[in-house]
Structure formats: C-alpha cells, structure tokens
C-alpha cells in the first residue's frame, strides 16, 4: 500500500473523545492533546525530526520552544497526492476557532449556566471544588458576552454556605471583617480553611464516612493558601469522596483502622496472640500418612514412576519412636 493509505490506517488506532454540547476549555485541551498524540506518530524529518507532525497542530511560536535545536516545522509546499483544496494549517485554525468561540450560546444556554452557578452546596464537597467548577461556568459565560462578576459570585457562595447552617461561627467572623477584606478571592480561601477546620474538629465523622480534607493543614499554612493550593486541596477531596463511594475499599479501611486501634490499646488481643486452628490433613488410606492427594500415593502401583530412589513401602518402614 502507498504512504497515504498507511498513514490513514495508522491514524485509525487513535481515539478522540466526543464532545457533547457546548465545548469547554477542558474539552478543547483534551482534543488538542489527542490530536498531538496522533500527529506525533507520523514520522518526518521536518521540524527537527523528533516530534512527527505535531507542528501541524500547534503554532510555530509554541513548536520551537521544545523542538530539537529550536527547529521550525515548515509546512510542505507540495503535499503529494493529497487534494489541492486541503489547507495545511486547517488543524491549527479549527482548534483556534473552537478555543475562541466554543460554540454559540443562546439565551437558554446562558440561563442554564447561571442556574448551575447558583447551585447550592451539597454539605460534602470541598469549597475549592465548588469554586473551581464555578470558574469553568463563568469562563463559558464570559465567552457568551456576560462579564465576570466576582461580587455576585461572592453573594451566591455566602448565601449557600450560610443556609447550610454548618459554618455559623465562620460566617459571623467573615461578616465582621472590614469591607475591603470581604472580597470573593479572600472568601474562597476563608471557606476552604473553615471547611478544613470543621473536619479537624469532627474527626469521628470524617473517619466514618471516608470524607474530608487532610487534617494536617495548620492555621499558619492555611493562612498562606492561595488559589492554586486550594485547587490542590480540592483534588484531594475529590479522591477521598470517590474512595468513600467504593464499599469494598471502605470496608478495608475500617479493618485497617480496627487493627490500628488494637495495636495501640493496652490489653487488646493482637492478631499474633489469637490462637488459630491449623488445618488437619486427611490420613491416606494406602500409606497411613497425612497428605492431600491419596490417589497420588506412592503405595499405588499406578504411581511407580513417581517414587523416589530411597522410597520404601509402608510395611518396610520402621515406626518412629
């Protein structure tokens, strides 16, 4: 087969994630990665010879940052047997268009996104996760022509956490702060700290449900948390929630907890001290000795070939004293 057919066949091995509905920045980043993986699999000496046809997916300024000796990917002037109507820069242009527009949003889409932005806190999710999801929604609204509105997002967040009834002291502390300090950026950090402190003071609940941010965060470190660190805490929270939903892993965690408690409680019987009943093997009817497979006994003529050189029949063996 020709080079064109071989190339097409090799690209069939790559899967591309379907985008349903309005594409988000995360969707477009995933699409770009998948296109890069496919393009990199097609060898060429162009662009330094180490990255295949990745230069067709990203622009020249980005490509030379990692190419061998800062080589440029030169778009071939003669693509060979390909149709003359094919634009060699089409992939870059399509990705750029999708990233710039992300599809058109009508008034129904905008209304739905605003409703998602106002969704109440579920009493389980880390505030950092809630805020990160809101950032993605806000990004789509901005593309649709809606200006970012931090004070409005602060009002939504304050209302939902106050309505939960689980942060009354923290909410009072927040409202007592100077107006200049009551910004949405600072509220994100403040609520993440309040959430962590709540779980620190309610360890029994956190252990029984398998949820909660790591309790090692101190007031000093949390006071220096910026939004990037809050996102890292959110990832830990998501992992813990996923783990809590898996019944098998949850049971294993509880068994480990019980063992740990037994090890630390004086007088508690350890696993080593608990007597165990060993399995008794059946006595073979042929040799009168215990072993697992009587049909493989060497006393049987059918098993002559398996007898060791020093083997003696049961009748000739001296009984042990």
PDB file of C-alpha atoms in Angstrom:
ATOM      1  CA  UNK A   1       0.000   0.000   0.000  1.00  0.00           C
ATOM      2  CA  UNK A   2       1.024   3.620  -0.515  1.00  0.00           C
ATOM      3  CA  UNK A   3       2.234   6.088   2.096  1.00  0.00           C
ATOM      4  CA  UNK A   4      -1.117   7.878   2.143  1.00  0.00           C
ATOM      5  CA  UNK A   5      -3.030   4.665   2.881  1.00  0.00           C
ATOM      6  CA  UNK A   6      -0.506   3.544   5.504  1.00  0.00           C
ATOM      7  CA  UNK A   7      -0.817   6.912   7.242  1.00  0.00           C
ATOM      8  CA  UNK A   8      -4.607   6.754   7.242  1.00  0.00           C
ATOM      9  CA  UNK A   9      -4.552   3.207   8.630  1.00  0.00           C
ATOM     10  CA  UNK A  10      -2.177   4.190  11.457  1.00  0.00           C
ATOM     11  CA  UNK A  11      -4.411   7.081  12.488  1.00  0.00           C
ATOM     12  CA  UNK A  12      -7.356   4.721  12.929  1.00  0.00           C
ATOM     13  CA  UNK A  13      -5.677   3.379  16.078  1.00  0.00           C
ATOM     14  CA  UNK A  14      -6.205   6.711  17.857  1.00  0.00           C
ATOM     15  CA  UNK A  15      -9.438   7.532  19.673  1.00  0.00           C
ATOM     16  CA  UNK A  16     -10.842  11.032  20.021  1.00  0.00           C
ATOM     17  CA  UNK A  17     -13.159  11.931  22.873  1.00  0.00           C
ATOM     18  CA  UNK A  18     -16.587  13.018  21.702  1.00  0.00           C
ATOM     19  CA  UNK A  19     -17.662  16.484  22.796  1.00  0.00           C
ATOM     20  CA  UNK A  20     -21.347  16.685  23.629  1.00  0.00           C
ATOM     21  CA  UNK A  21     -22.931  20.108  23.599  1.00  0.00           C
ATOM     22  CA  UNK A  22     -21.006  23.254  24.397  1.00  0.00           C
ATOM     23  CA  UNK A  23     -17.217  22.616  24.384  1.00  0.00           C
ATOM     24  CA  UNK A  24     -15.370  23.807  27.472  1.00  0.00           C
ATOM     25  CA  UNK A  25     -11.714  24.764  27.804  1.00  0.00           C
ATOM     26  CA  UNK A  26     -11.104  21.322  29.329  1.00  0.00           C
ATOM     27  CA  UNK A  27     -12.735  19.657  26.291  1.00  0.00           C
ATOM     28  CA  UNK A  28     -10.543  21.653  23.898  1.00  0.00           C
ATOM     29  CA  UNK A  29      -7.369  20.912  25.862  1.00  0.00           C
ATOM     30  CA  UNK A  30      -8.207  17.202  25.695  1.00  0.00           C
ATOM     31  CA  UNK A  31      -8.889  17.430  21.958  1.00  0.00           C
ATOM     32  CA  UNK A  32      -5.568  19.201  21.395  1.00  0.00           C
ATOM     33  CA  UNK A  33      -3.671  16.501  23.323  1.00  0.00           C
ATOM     34  CA  UNK A  34      -5.351  13.730  21.343  1.00  0.00           C
ATOM     35  CA  UNK A  35      -4.577  15.462  18.029  1.00  0.00           C
ATOM     36  CA  UNK A  36      -0.948  15.948  19.103  1.00  0.00           C
ATOM     37  CA  UNK A  37      -0.604  12.249  20.001  1.00  0.00           C
ATOM     38  CA  UNK A  38      -1.920  11.231  16.604  1.00  0.00           C
ATOM     39  CA  UNK A  39       0.207  13.733  14.665  1.00  0.00           C
ATOM     40  CA  UNK A  40       3.362  12.791  16.590  1.00  0.00           C
ATOM     41  CA  UNK A  41       3.000   9.161  15.456  1.00  0.00           C
ATOM     42  CA  UNK A  42       3.588  10.098  11.792  1.00  0.00           C
ATOM     43  CA  UNK A  43       7.351  10.318  11.306  1.00  0.00           C
ATOM     44  CA  UNK A  44       9.031  13.106   9.384  1.00  0.00           C
ATOM     45  CA  UNK A  45      12.417  14.801   9.293  1.00  0.00           C
ATOM     46  CA  UNK A  46      10.613  18.135   9.264  1.00  0.00           C
ATOM     47  CA  UNK A  47      10.776  20.298  12.393  1.00  0.00           C
ATOM     48  CA  UNK A  48      13.865  18.633  13.840  1.00  0.00           C
ATOM     49  CA  UNK A  49      12.684  15.071  13.198  1.00  0.00           C
ATOM     50  CA  UNK A  50      11.730  14.228  16.793  1.00  0.00           C
ATOM     51  CA  UNK A  51       8.071  15.181  17.062  1.00  0.00           C
ATOM     52  CA  UNK A  52       6.422  13.863  13.925  1.00  0.00           C
ATOM     53  CA  UNK A  53       3.774  16.206  12.521  1.00  0.00           C
ATOM     54  CA  UNK A  54       2.971  17.969  15.813  1.00  0.00           C
ATOM     55  CA  UNK A  55       3.827  21.225  14.052  1.00  0.00           C
ATOM     56  CA  UNK A  56       0.539  20.913  12.163  1.00  0.00           C
ATOM     57  CA  UNK A  57      -1.439  21.095  15.434  1.00  0.00           C
ATOM     58  CA  UNK A  58       0.266  23.917  17.327  1.00  0.00           C
ATOM     59  CA  UNK A  59       1.525  27.265  16.068  1.00  0.00           C
ATOM     60  CA  UNK A  60       5.136  27.925  15.163  1.00  0.00           C
ATOM     61  CA  UNK A  61       5.936  30.002  18.267  1.00  0.00           C
ATOM     62  CA  UNK A  62       4.954  27.136  20.563  1.00  0.00           C
ATOM     63  CA  UNK A  63       6.625  24.436  18.480  1.00  0.00           C
ATOM     64  CA  UNK A  64      10.132  25.924  18.519  1.00  0.00           C
ATOM     65  CA  UNK A  65      10.082  26.031  22.334  1.00  0.00           C
ATOM     66  CA  UNK A  66      10.560  22.265  22.558  1.00  0.00           C
ATOM     67  CA  UNK A  67      11.755  21.167  19.102  1.00  0.00           C
ATOM     68  CA  UNK A  68      15.301  19.886  18.562  1.00  0.00           C
ATOM     69  CA  UNK A  69      17.671  22.858  18.239  1.00  0.00           C
ATOM     70  CA  UNK A  70      14.606  25.138  18.085  1.00  0.00           C
ATOM     71  CA  UNK A  71      13.832  23.836  14.608  1.00  0.00           C
ATOM     72  CA  UNK A  72      10.729  25.143  12.879  1.00  0.00           C
ATOM     73  CA  UNK A  73       8.084  22.944  11.323  1.00  0.00           C
ATOM     74  CA  UNK A  74       7.877  24.053   7.709  1.00  0.00           C
ATOM     75  CA  UNK A  75       4.532  23.340   6.083  1.00  0.00           C
ATOM     76  CA  UNK A  76       5.288  21.289   2.939  1.00  0.00           C
ATOM     77  CA  UNK A  77       4.654  23.230  -0.262  1.00  0.00           C
ATOM     78  CA  UNK A  78       3.870  20.024  -2.121  1.00  0.00           C
ATOM     79  CA  UNK A  79       1.667  17.667  -0.111  1.00  0.00           C
ATOM     80  CA  UNK A  80       1.899  14.996  -2.819  1.00  0.00           C
ATOM     81  CA  UNK A  81      -1.245  13.025  -3.624  1.00  0.00           C
ATOM     82  CA  UNK A  82      -3.449  14.918  -1.157  1.00  0.00           C
ATOM     83  CA  UNK A  83      -6.290  17.050  -2.599  1.00  0.00           C
ATOM     84  CA  UNK A  84      -5.160  20.533  -3.580  1.00  0.00           C
ATOM     85  CA  UNK A  85      -8.030  22.042  -1.599  1.00  0.00           C
ATOM     86  CA  UNK A  86      -6.622  20.853   1.751  1.00  0.00           C
ATOM     87  CA  UNK A  87      -5.324  23.735   3.881  1.00  0.00           C
ATOM     88  CA  UNK A  88      -2.109  22.605   5.662  1.00  0.00           C
ATOM     89  CA  UNK A  89      -2.930  24.979   8.542  1.00  0.00           C
ATOM     90  CA  UNK A  90      -6.524  23.755   8.874  1.00  0.00           C
ATOM     91  CA  UNK A  91      -5.981  21.883  12.148  1.00  0.00           C
ATOM     92  CA  UNK A  92      -4.496  24.946  13.864  1.00  0.00           C
ATOM     93  CA  UNK A  93      -7.252  27.172  12.539  1.00  0.00           C
ATOM     94  CA  UNK A  94     -10.042  24.834  13.682  1.00  0.00           C
ATOM     95  CA  UNK A  95      -8.633  24.498  17.206  1.00  0.00           C
ATOM     96  CA  UNK A  96      -8.094  28.263  17.421  1.00  0.00           C
ATOM     97  CA  UNK A  97     -11.670  28.912  16.322  1.00  0.00           C
ATOM     98  CA  UNK A  98     -13.113  26.448  18.831  1.00  0.00           C
ATOM     99  CA  UNK A  99     -10.999  27.907  21.610  1.00  0.00           C
ATOM    100  CA  UNK A 100     -12.040  31.463  20.712  1.00  0.00           C
ATOM    101  CA  UNK A 101     -15.729  30.776  20.268  1.00  0.00           C
ATOM    102  CA  UNK A 102     -16.572  27.473  21.936  1.00  0.00           C
ATOM    103  CA  UNK A 103     -19.832  27.429  20.040  1.00  0.00           C
ATOM    104  CA  UNK A 104     -22.598  29.973  20.209  1.00  0.00           C
ATOM    105  CA  UNK A 105     -24.669  30.219  23.374  1.00  0.00           C
ATOM    106  CA  UNK A 106     -28.296  31.277  23.154  1.00  0.00           C
ATOM    107  CA  UNK A 107     -30.350  32.763  25.984  1.00  0.00           C
ATOM    108  CA  UNK A 108     -31.413  29.288  27.179  1.00  0.00           C
ATOM    109  CA  UNK A 109     -27.780  28.176  27.475  1.00  0.00           C
ATOM    110  CA  UNK A 110     -26.887  31.326  29.391  1.00  0.00           C
ATOM    111  CA  UNK A 111     -29.829  30.841  31.764  1.00  0.00           C
ATOM    112  CA  UNK A 112     -28.856  27.223  32.423  1.00  0.00           C
ATOM    113  CA  UNK A 113     -25.238  28.181  33.158  1.00  0.00           C
ATOM    114  CA  UNK A 114     -26.341  30.873  35.616  1.00  0.00           C
ATOM    115  CA  UNK A 115     -28.559  28.314  37.371  1.00  0.00           C
ATOM    116  CA  UNK A 116     -25.588  25.956  37.651  1.00  0.00           C
ATOM    117  CA  UNK A 117     -23.548  28.815  39.111  1.00  0.00           C
ATOM    118  CA  UNK A 118     -26.219  29.301  41.802  1.00  0.00           C
ATOM    119  CA  UNK A 119     -26.446  25.616  42.706  1.00  0.00           C
ATOM    120  CA  UNK A 120     -26.470  25.040  46.491  1.00  0.00           C
ATOM    121  CA  UNK A 121     -23.566  23.436  48.317  1.00  0.00           C
ATOM    122  CA  UNK A 122     -24.197  19.722  48.962  1.00  0.00           C
ATOM    123  CA  UNK A 123     -22.650  19.645  52.508  1.00  0.00           C
ATOM    124  CA  UNK A 124     -19.936  17.228  51.307  1.00  0.00           C
ATOM    125  CA  UNK A 125     -17.928  18.812  48.515  1.00  0.00           C
ATOM    126  CA  UNK A 126     -14.857  20.888  49.360  1.00  0.00           C
ATOM    127  CA  UNK A 127     -15.435  24.604  48.749  1.00  0.00           C
ATOM    128  CA  UNK A 128     -12.372  24.683  46.486  1.00  0.00           C
ATOM    129  CA  UNK A 129     -14.036  22.131  44.199  1.00  0.00           C
ATOM    130  CA  UNK A 130     -17.264  24.146  44.161  1.00  0.00           C
ATOM    131  CA  UNK A 131     -15.392  27.330  43.283  1.00  0.00           C
ATOM    132  CA  UNK A 132     -13.289  25.626  40.570  1.00  0.00           C
ATOM    133  CA  UNK A 133     -16.430  24.349  38.870  1.00  0.00           C
ATOM    134  CA  UNK A 134     -17.872  27.848  39.073  1.00  0.00           C
ATOM    135  CA  UNK A 135     -14.746  29.210  37.360  1.00  0.00           C
ATOM    136  CA  UNK A 136     -15.378  26.958  34.347  1.00  0.00           C
ATOM    137  CA  UNK A 137     -19.015  28.030  34.160  1.00  0.00           C
ATOM    138  CA  UNK A 138     -18.030  31.673  34.425  1.00  0.00           C
ATOM    139  CA  UNK A 139     -15.494  31.189  31.604  1.00  0.00           C
ATOM    140  CA  UNK A 140     -18.266  29.988  29.307  1.00  0.00           C
ATOM    141  CA  UNK A 141     -20.476  32.921  30.300  1.00  0.00           C
ATOM    142  CA  UNK A 142     -17.664  35.356  29.514  1.00  0.00           C
ATOM    143  CA  UNK A 143     -17.327  33.848  26.031  1.00  0.00           C
ATOM    144  CA  UNK A 144     -21.069  34.384  25.626  1.00  0.00           C
ATOM    145  CA  UNK A 145     -20.646  38.078  26.376  1.00  0.00           C
ATOM    146  CA  UNK A 146     -21.516  38.004  30.081  1.00  0.00           C
ATOM    147  CA  UNK A 147     -18.993  39.945  32.140  1.00  0.00           C
ATOM    148  CA  UNK A 148     -17.344  38.233  35.101  1.00  0.00           C
ATOM    149  CA  UNK A 149     -18.986  39.337  38.343  1.00  0.00           C
ATOM    150  CA  UNK A 150     -16.970  38.390  41.471  1.00  0.00           C
ATOM    151  CA  UNK A 151     -19.279  40.295  43.880  1.00  0.00           C
ATOM    152  CA  UNK A 152     -22.277  38.345  42.566  1.00  0.00           C
ATOM    153  CA  UNK A 153     -20.433  35.029  42.920  1.00  0.00           C
ATOM    154  CA  UNK A 154     -19.485  36.046  46.460  1.00  0.00           C
ATOM    155  CA  UNK A 155     -23.148  36.703  47.233  1.00  0.00           C
ATOM    156  CA  UNK A 156     -24.175  33.286  45.852  1.00  0.00           C
ATOM    157  CA  UNK A 157     -21.425  31.470  47.778  1.00  0.00           C
ATOM    158  CA  UNK A 158     -22.065  33.296  51.053  1.00  0.00           C
ATOM    159  CA  UNK A 159     -25.791  32.560  50.794  1.00  0.00           C
ATOM    160  CA  UNK A 160     -25.374  28.815  50.198  1.00  0.00           C
ATOM    161  CA  UNK A 161     -22.805  28.272  52.968  1.00  0.00           C
ATOM    162  CA  UNK A 162     -24.838  30.348  55.419  1.00  0.00           C
ATOM    163  CA  UNK A 163     -28.033  28.436  54.538  1.00  0.00           C
ATOM    164  CA  UNK A 164     -26.275  25.122  55.262  1.00  0.00           C
ATOM    165  CA  UNK A 165     -26.103  26.010  58.969  1.00  0.00           C
ATOM    166  CA  UNK A 166     -22.711  24.295  59.316  1.00  0.00           C
ATOM    167  CA  UNK A 167     -20.478  27.379  59.405  1.00  0.00           C
ATOM    168  CA  UNK A 168     -22.304  29.816  61.685  1.00  0.00           C
ATOM    169  CA  UNK A 169     -19.207  30.929  63.685  1.00  0.00           C
ATOM    170  CA  UNK A 170     -17.175  31.272  60.491  1.00  0.00           C
ATOM    171  CA  UNK A 171     -19.883  33.266  58.721  1.00  0.00           C
ATOM    172  CA  UNK A 172     -20.123  35.643  61.707  1.00  0.00           C
ATOM    173  CA  UNK A 173     -16.342  36.052  61.608  1.00  0.00           C
ATOM    174  CA  UNK A 174     -16.481  36.808  57.887  1.00  0.00           C
ATOM    175  CA  UNK A 175     -19.214  39.423  58.250  1.00  0.00           C
ATOM    176  CA  UNK A 176     -17.200  41.153  60.993  1.00  0.00           C
ATOM    177  CA  UNK A 177     -14.226  41.693  58.664  1.00  0.00           C
ATOM    178  CA  UNK A 178     -13.604  45.133  57.138  1.00  0.00           C
ATOM    179  CA  UNK A 179     -15.418  45.680  53.840  1.00  0.00           C
ATOM    180  CA  UNK A 180     -12.118  45.902  51.970  1.00  0.00           C
ATOM    181  CA  UNK A 181     -11.221  42.379  53.121  1.00  0.00           C
ATOM    182  CA  UNK A 182     -14.539  40.800  52.118  1.00  0.00           C
ATOM    183  CA  UNK A 183     -13.604  40.007  48.517  1.00  0.00           C
ATOM    184  CA  UNK A 184     -14.522  36.873  46.590  1.00  0.00           C
ATOM    185  CA  UNK A 185     -10.872  35.828  46.255  1.00  0.00           C
ATOM    186  CA  UNK A 186     -10.359  36.009  50.024  1.00  0.00           C
ATOM    187  CA  UNK A 187     -13.691  34.291  50.702  1.00  0.00           C
ATOM    188  CA  UNK A 188     -12.581  31.264  48.665  1.00  0.00           C
ATOM    189  CA  UNK A 189      -9.545  30.829  50.902  1.00  0.00           C
ATOM    190  CA  UNK A 190     -11.515  31.628  54.042  1.00  0.00           C
ATOM    191  CA  UNK A 191     -14.194  28.997  53.364  1.00  0.00           C
ATOM    192  CA  UNK A 192     -11.642  26.320  52.440  1.00  0.00           C
ATOM    193  CA  UNK A 193      -9.946  26.911  55.787  1.00  0.00           C
ATOM    194  CA  UNK A 194     -13.307  26.830  57.607  1.00  0.00           C
ATOM    195  CA  UNK A 195     -14.158  23.546  55.881  1.00  0.00           C
ATOM    196  CA  UNK A 196     -10.802  22.039  56.868  1.00  0.00           C
ATOM    197  CA  UNK A 197     -11.137  23.241  60.474  1.00  0.00           C
ATOM    198  CA  UNK A 198     -14.634  21.770  60.702  1.00  0.00           C
ATOM    199  CA  UNK A 199     -13.339  18.362  59.680  1.00  0.00           C
ATOM    200  CA  UNK A 200     -10.378  18.626  62.050  1.00  0.00           C
ATOM    201  CA  UNK A 201     -12.765  19.117  64.968  1.00  0.00           C
ATOM    202  CA  UNK A 202     -15.073  16.351  63.823  1.00  0.00           C
ATOM    203  CA  UNK A 203     -12.631  13.535  63.147  1.00  0.00           C
ATOM    204  CA  UNK A 204     -15.055  10.800  64.059  1.00  0.00           C
ATOM    205  CA  UNK A 205     -17.423  11.895  61.294  1.00  0.00           C
ATOM    206  CA  UNK A 206     -14.614  12.207  58.812  1.00  0.00           C
ATOM    207  CA  UNK A 207     -13.318   8.717  59.610  1.00  0.00           C
ATOM    208  CA  UNK A 208     -16.742   7.051  59.482  1.00  0.00           C
ATOM    209  CA  UNK A 209     -17.646   8.486  56.094  1.00  0.00           C
ATOM    210  CA  UNK A 210     -14.223   8.495  54.480  1.00  0.00           C
ATOM    211  CA  UNK A 211     -14.530  12.154  53.525  1.00  0.00           C
ATOM    212  CA  UNK A 212     -12.700  15.335  54.381  1.00  0.00           C
ATOM    213  CA  UNK A 213      -9.548  17.217  53.552  1.00  0.00           C
ATOM    214  CA  UNK A 214      -6.287  16.035  55.111  1.00  0.00           C
ATOM    215  CA  UNK A 215      -6.269  17.143  58.738  1.00  0.00           C
ATOM    216  CA  UNK A 216      -2.596  18.112  58.832  1.00  0.00           C
ATOM    217  CA  UNK A 217      -3.213  21.624  57.471  1.00  0.00           C
ATOM    218  CA  UNK A 218      -2.374  24.133  60.207  1.00  0.00           C
ATOM    219  CA  UNK A 219      -3.631  27.656  60.736  1.00  0.00           C
ATOM    220  CA  UNK A 220      -0.247  29.002  59.668  1.00  0.00           C
ATOM    221  CA  UNK A 221      -0.134  27.122  56.373  1.00  0.00           C
ATOM    222  CA  UNK A 222      -3.811  27.686  55.614  1.00  0.00           C
ATOM    223  CA  UNK A 223      -3.318  31.396  56.152  1.00  0.00           C
ATOM    224  CA  UNK A 224      -0.895  31.369  53.241  1.00  0.00           C
ATOM    225  CA  UNK A 225      -3.049  29.284  50.917  1.00  0.00           C
ATOM    226  CA  UNK A 226      -3.559  30.853  47.529  1.00  0.00           C
ATOM    227  CA  UNK A 227      -5.989  29.713  44.876  1.00  0.00           C
ATOM    228  CA  UNK A 228      -3.562  27.214  43.361  1.00  0.00           C
ATOM    229  CA  UNK A 229      -3.117  25.482  46.711  1.00  0.00           C
ATOM    230  CA  UNK A 230      -6.877  25.483  47.232  1.00  0.00           C
ATOM    231  CA  UNK A 231      -7.220  23.659  43.915  1.00  0.00           C
ATOM    232  CA  UNK A 232      -4.746  21.028  45.138  1.00  0.00           C
ATOM    233  CA  UNK A 233      -6.863  20.544  48.263  1.00  0.00           C
ATOM    234  CA  UNK A 234      -9.884  20.120  46.030  1.00  0.00           C
ATOM    235  CA  UNK A 235      -8.202  17.289  44.145  1.00  0.00           C
ATOM    236  CA  UNK A 236      -7.511  15.507  47.432  1.00  0.00           C
ATOM    237  CA  UNK A 237     -11.147  15.960  48.452  1.00  0.00           C
ATOM    238  CA  UNK A 238     -12.444  14.529  45.168  1.00  0.00           C
ATOM    239  CA  UNK A 239     -10.196  11.483  45.571  1.00  0.00           C
ATOM    240  CA  UNK A 240     -11.473  10.902  49.083  1.00  0.00           C
ATOM    241  CA  UNK A 241     -15.111  11.218  48.048  1.00  0.00           C
ATOM    242  CA  UNK A 242     -14.553   8.744  45.221  1.00  0.00           C
ATOM    243  CA  UNK A 243     -12.952   6.342  47.674  1.00  0.00           C
ATOM    244  CA  UNK A 244     -15.836   6.655  50.102  1.00  0.00           C
ATOM    245  CA  UNK A 245     -18.240   5.601  47.367  1.00  0.00           C
ATOM    246  CA  UNK A 246     -16.472   2.303  46.912  1.00  0.00           C
ATOM    247  CA  UNK A 247     -17.854  -0.035  49.529  1.00  0.00           C
ATOM    248  CA  UNK A 248     -15.074  -2.589  49.278  1.00  0.00           C
ATOM    249  CA  UNK A 249     -12.310  -0.064  49.856  1.00  0.00           C
ATOM    250  CA  UNK A 250     -14.308   1.470  52.682  1.00  0.00           C
ATOM    251  CA  UNK A 251     -14.563  -1.871  54.474  1.00  0.00           C
ATOM    252  CA  UNK A 252     -10.838  -2.453  54.023  1.00  0.00           C
ATOM    253  CA  UNK A 253     -10.138   0.974  55.508  1.00  0.00           C
ATOM    254  CA  UNK A 254     -12.273   0.163  58.554  1.00  0.00           C
ATOM    255  CA  UNK A 255     -10.485  -3.179  59.070  1.00  0.00           C
ATOM    256  CA  UNK A 256      -7.140  -1.396  58.991  1.00  0.00           C
ATOM    257  CA  UNK A 257      -8.492   1.129  61.492  1.00  0.00           C
ATOM    258  CA  UNK A 258      -9.593  -1.649  63.863  1.00  0.00           C
ATOM    259  CA  UNK A 259      -6.166  -3.292  63.673  1.00  0.00           C
ATOM    260  CA  UNK A 260      -4.518   0.042  64.392  1.00  0.00           C
ATOM    261  CA  UNK A 261      -6.746   0.579  67.412  1.00  0.00           C
ATOM    262  CA  UNK A 262      -5.973  -2.885  68.756  1.00  0.00           C
ATOM    263  CA  UNK A 263      -2.262  -2.240  68.367  1.00  0.00           C
ATOM    264  CA  UNK A 264      -2.492   0.993  70.377  1.00  0.00           C
ATOM    265  CA  UNK A 265      -4.897  -0.133  73.145  1.00  0.00           C
ATOM    266  CA  UNK A 266      -3.177  -1.858  76.115  1.00  0.00           C
ATOM    267  CA  UNK A 267      -4.546  -5.338  76.775  1.00  0.00           C
ATOM    268  CA  UNK A 268      -6.241  -5.632  73.406  1.00  0.00           C
ATOM    269  CA  UNK A 269      -5.513  -9.034  71.857  1.00  0.00           C
ATOM    270  CA  UNK A 270      -3.219  -8.761  68.882  1.00  0.00           C
ATOM    271  CA  UNK A 271      -3.595 -10.863  65.808  1.00  0.00           C
ATOM    272  CA  UNK A 272      -0.482 -12.836  66.741  1.00  0.00           C
ATOM    273  CA  UNK A 273      -1.886 -13.710  70.174  1.00  0.00           C
ATOM    274  CA  UNK A 274      -5.185 -15.073  68.890  1.00  0.00           C
ATOM    275  CA  UNK A 275      -4.969 -18.871  68.646  1.00  0.00           C
ATOM    276  CA  UNK A 276      -5.703 -20.236  65.235  1.00  0.00           C
ATOM    277  CA  UNK A 277      -6.855 -23.699  64.330  1.00  0.00           C
ATOM    278  CA  UNK A 278      -4.500 -25.292  61.833  1.00  0.00           C
ATOM    279  CA  UNK A 279      -5.965 -27.332  59.059  1.00  0.00           C
ATOM    280  CA  UNK A 280      -5.662 -31.101  59.646  1.00  0.00           C
ATOM    281  CA  UNK A 281      -4.794 -33.077  56.551  1.00  0.00           C
ATOM    282  CA  UNK A 282      -6.583 -36.355  55.964  1.00  0.00           C
ATOM    283  CA  UNK A 283      -4.703 -39.621  56.538  1.00  0.00           C
ATOM    284  CA  UNK A 284      -4.075 -41.533  53.338  1.00  0.00           C
ATOM    285  CA  UNK A 285      -5.737 -44.999  53.403  1.00  0.00           C
ATOM    286  CA  UNK A 286      -2.805 -46.502  51.468  1.00  0.00           C
ATOM    287  CA  UNK A 287       0.299 -45.330  53.351  1.00  0.00           C
ATOM    288  CA  UNK A 288      -1.406 -44.268  56.593  1.00  0.00           C
ATOM    289  CA  UNK A 289       0.281 -40.888  56.387  1.00  0.00           C
ATOM    290  CA  UNK A 290      -1.382 -37.458  56.111  1.00  0.00           C
ATOM    291  CA  UNK A 291      -1.204 -35.887  52.679  1.00  0.00           C
ATOM    292  CA  UNK A 292      -3.584 -34.038  50.387  1.00  0.00           C
ATOM    293  CA  UNK A 293      -3.898 -36.443  47.427  1.00  0.00           C
ATOM    294  CA  UNK A 294      -4.431 -40.154  48.286  1.00  0.00           C
ATOM    295  CA  UNK A 295      -4.787 -41.013  44.591  1.00  0.00           C
ATOM    296  CA  UNK A 296      -1.173 -39.871  44.100  1.00  0.00           C
ATOM    297  CA  UNK A 297       0.155 -42.073  46.878  1.00  0.00           C
ATOM    298  CA  UNK A 298       3.363 -43.939  46.040  1.00  0.00           C
ATOM    299  CA  UNK A 299       1.928 -47.139  47.544  1.00  0.00           C
ATOM    300  CA  UNK A 300      -0.263 -47.454  44.449  1.00  0.00           C
ATOM    301  CA  UNK A 301       1.298 -49.297  41.513  1.00  0.00           C
ATOM    302  CA  UNK A 302      -0.117 -46.663  39.216  1.00  0.00           C
ATOM    303  CA  UNK A 303       2.340 -44.176  40.753  1.00  0.00           C
ATOM    304  CA  UNK A 304       5.505 -46.289  40.496  1.00  0.00           C
ATOM    305  CA  UNK A 305       7.166 -43.822  38.172  1.00  0.00           C
ATOM    306  CA  UNK A 306       6.889 -41.063  40.789  1.00  0.00           C
ATOM    307  CA  UNK A 307       8.577 -42.988  43.611  1.00  0.00           C
ATOM    308  CA  UNK A 308      11.966 -41.537  44.735  1.00  0.00           C
ATOM    309  CA  UNK A 309      15.030 -43.789  44.800  1.00  0.00           C
ATOM    310  CA  UNK A 310      15.083 -44.104  48.602  1.00  0.00           C
ATOM    311  CA  UNK A 311      11.358 -44.814  48.922  1.00  0.00           C
ATOM    312  CA  UNK A 312      10.213 -47.812  50.999  1.00  0.00           C
ATOM    313  CA  UNK A 313       6.718 -49.269  51.201  1.00  0.00           C
ATOM    314  CA  UNK A 314       4.774 -48.723  54.406  1.00  0.00           C
ATOM    315  CA  UNK A 315       5.240 -52.345  55.509  1.00  0.00           C
ATOM    316  CA  UNK A 316       9.057 -51.976  55.448  1.00  0.00           C
ATOM    317  CA  UNK A 317       9.289 -48.641  57.219  1.00  0.00           C
ATOM    318  CA  UNK A 318      10.320 -48.634  60.879  1.00  0.00           C
ATOM    319  CA  UNK A 319       7.834 -46.795  63.112  1.00  0.00           C
ATOM    320  CA  UNK A 320       9.161 -43.528  64.553  1.00  0.00           C
ATOM    321  CA  UNK A 321       9.994 -43.674  68.286  1.00  0.00           C
TER     322      UNK A 321
END
